[in-house]
XYZ file of C-alpha atoms in Angstrom:
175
model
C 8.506 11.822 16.540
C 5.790 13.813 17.960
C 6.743 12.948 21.344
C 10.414 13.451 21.152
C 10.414 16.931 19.396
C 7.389 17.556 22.552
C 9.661 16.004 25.140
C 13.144 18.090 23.543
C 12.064 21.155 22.319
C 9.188 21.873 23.813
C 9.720 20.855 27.393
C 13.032 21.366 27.528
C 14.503 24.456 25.720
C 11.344 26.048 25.004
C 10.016 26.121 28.747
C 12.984 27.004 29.822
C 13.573 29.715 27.823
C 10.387 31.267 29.164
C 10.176 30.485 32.376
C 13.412 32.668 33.520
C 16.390 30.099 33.297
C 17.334 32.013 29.923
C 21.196 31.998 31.156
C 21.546 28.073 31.139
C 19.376 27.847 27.858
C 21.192 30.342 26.413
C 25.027 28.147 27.354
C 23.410 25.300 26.062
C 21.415 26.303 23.052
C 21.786 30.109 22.277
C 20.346 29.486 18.686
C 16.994 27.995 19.865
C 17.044 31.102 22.235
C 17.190 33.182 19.606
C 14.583 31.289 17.275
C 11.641 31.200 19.917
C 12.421 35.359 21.016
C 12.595 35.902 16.916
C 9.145 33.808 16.727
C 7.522 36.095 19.471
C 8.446 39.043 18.020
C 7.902 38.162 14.433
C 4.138 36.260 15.086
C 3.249 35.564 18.461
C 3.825 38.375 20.886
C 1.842 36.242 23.562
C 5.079 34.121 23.448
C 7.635 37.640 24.662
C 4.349 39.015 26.802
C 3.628 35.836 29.228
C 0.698 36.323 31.190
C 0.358 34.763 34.522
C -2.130 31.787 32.962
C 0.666 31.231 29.825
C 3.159 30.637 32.312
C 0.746 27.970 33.608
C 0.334 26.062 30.881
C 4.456 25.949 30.702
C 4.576 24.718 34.060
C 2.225 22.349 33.273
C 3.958 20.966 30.169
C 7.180 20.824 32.962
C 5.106 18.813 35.042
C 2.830 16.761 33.763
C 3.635 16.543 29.489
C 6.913 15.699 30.147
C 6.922 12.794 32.165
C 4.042 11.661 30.058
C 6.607 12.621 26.601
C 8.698 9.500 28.518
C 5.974 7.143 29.528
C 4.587 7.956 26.261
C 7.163 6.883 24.110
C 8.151 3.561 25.459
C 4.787 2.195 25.830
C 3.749 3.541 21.973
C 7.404 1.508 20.932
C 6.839 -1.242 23.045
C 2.825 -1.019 22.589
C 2.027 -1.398 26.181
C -1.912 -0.481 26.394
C -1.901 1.175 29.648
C -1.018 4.038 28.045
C -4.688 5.030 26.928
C -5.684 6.490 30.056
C -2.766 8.738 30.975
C -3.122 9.185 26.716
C -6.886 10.698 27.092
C -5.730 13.051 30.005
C -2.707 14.846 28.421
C -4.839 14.779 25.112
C -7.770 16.562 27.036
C -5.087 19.218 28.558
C -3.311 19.925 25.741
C -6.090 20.608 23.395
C -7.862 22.521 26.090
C -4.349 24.586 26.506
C -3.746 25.247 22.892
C -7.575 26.036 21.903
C -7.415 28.650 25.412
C -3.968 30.002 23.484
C -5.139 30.540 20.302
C -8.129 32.158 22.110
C -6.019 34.818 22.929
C -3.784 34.474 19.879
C -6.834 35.952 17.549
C -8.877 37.841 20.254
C -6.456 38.825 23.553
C -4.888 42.030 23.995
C -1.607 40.299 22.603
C -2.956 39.282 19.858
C -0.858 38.007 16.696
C -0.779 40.572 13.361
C 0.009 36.691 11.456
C -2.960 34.432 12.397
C -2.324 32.189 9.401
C 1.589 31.787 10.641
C 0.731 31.221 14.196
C -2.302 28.738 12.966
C 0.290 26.423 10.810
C 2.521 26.534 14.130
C -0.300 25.605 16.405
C -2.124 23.072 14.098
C 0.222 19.635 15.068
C -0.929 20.358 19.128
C -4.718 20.537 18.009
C -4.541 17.759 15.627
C -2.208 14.933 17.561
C -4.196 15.231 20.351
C -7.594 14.244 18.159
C -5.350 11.395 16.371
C -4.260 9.984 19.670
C -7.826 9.757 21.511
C -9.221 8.756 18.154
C -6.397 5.890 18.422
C -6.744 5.145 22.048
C -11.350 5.198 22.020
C -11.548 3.044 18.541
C -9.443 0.327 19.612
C -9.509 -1.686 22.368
C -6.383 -3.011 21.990
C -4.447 -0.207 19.997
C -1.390 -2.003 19.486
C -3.303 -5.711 18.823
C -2.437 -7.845 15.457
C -5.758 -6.490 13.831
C -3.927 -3.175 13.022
C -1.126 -4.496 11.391
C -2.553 -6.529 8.652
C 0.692 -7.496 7.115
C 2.662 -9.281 9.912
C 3.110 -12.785 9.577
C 1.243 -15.150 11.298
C 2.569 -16.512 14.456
C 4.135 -13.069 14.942
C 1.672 -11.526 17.405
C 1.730 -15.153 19.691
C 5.802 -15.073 20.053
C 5.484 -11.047 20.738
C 2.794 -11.696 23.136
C 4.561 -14.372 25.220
C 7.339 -11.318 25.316
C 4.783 -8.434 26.042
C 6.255 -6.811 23.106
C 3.863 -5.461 20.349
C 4.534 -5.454 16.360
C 4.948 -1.672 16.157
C 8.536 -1.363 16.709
C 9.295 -4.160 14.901
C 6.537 -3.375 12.137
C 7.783 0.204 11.408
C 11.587 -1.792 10.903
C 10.778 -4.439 8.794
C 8.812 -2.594 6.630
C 10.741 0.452 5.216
């Protein structure tokens, strides 16, 4: 989910809504438009105000998040482990971005009059980041058998012949 609602909102409608194509944002989505410019005047003026290394980070999530949003995805559903590299590098960025944001969130000269708001709204980007390196550096195989003690045996050795992994299938058979 994290990844979709990244690759969607954030990379899509989000970016563009800040980095100048307003107009086709606004066809397309007019109310998300108006939530993110109600959010930056509400609780994060640094949002409405963005500074020349802000509109980095935007291009970067353009860039370099969103491909990775794709990649990403299908390798976490299909639990392909060549994901852990390109996994540590966007983790690295995007925890470096959003601890440099909420830098100036508390201290810059745009700073927010609702820390606690703007905290709550920043906490999934600090946290996924530390789940997903935790995932990727503690297991050598993140997607292996081991971590899914309750498939059946025999399971792993027909997905394997496949290249599939258990965690598509796992989060299915088991709701």
């Amino acid at each position: 989910f994290f990844f979709f609602f990244n690759d969607t909102a954030t990379t899509e409608i989000y970016t563009r809504s800040l980095v100048g194509s307003v107009r086709c944002v606004q066809e397309t989505a007019p109310i998300m438009v108006d939530i993110i410019h109600w959010w930056g005047k509400t609780f994060d003026p640094v949002l409405l105000a963005r500074p020349v290394w802000w509109r980095a980070t935007i291009w970067l999530d353009v860039f370099l998040f969103g491909p990775y949003y794709v990649f990403a995805l299908y390798a976490f559903i299909r639990g392909r482990d060549w994901i852990k590299v390109p996994s540590f590098v966007y983790s690295g960025i995007l925890f470096a971005n959003v601890v440099i944001i909420m830098m100036e969130e508390m201290c810059g000269p745009n700073k927010t009059h609702s820390p606690t708001a703007v905290w709550i709204a920043n906490l999934p980007w600090l946290l996924f980041p530390i789940f997903i390196i935790a995932r990727m550096w503690l297991c050598k195989h993140p997607f292996s058998e081991k971590h899914y003690p309750s498939i059946k045996k025999g399971t792993h050795e027909k997905l394997k012949e496949k290249q599939a992994v258990p965690f598509y299938n796992y989060l299915h058979n088991h709701q």
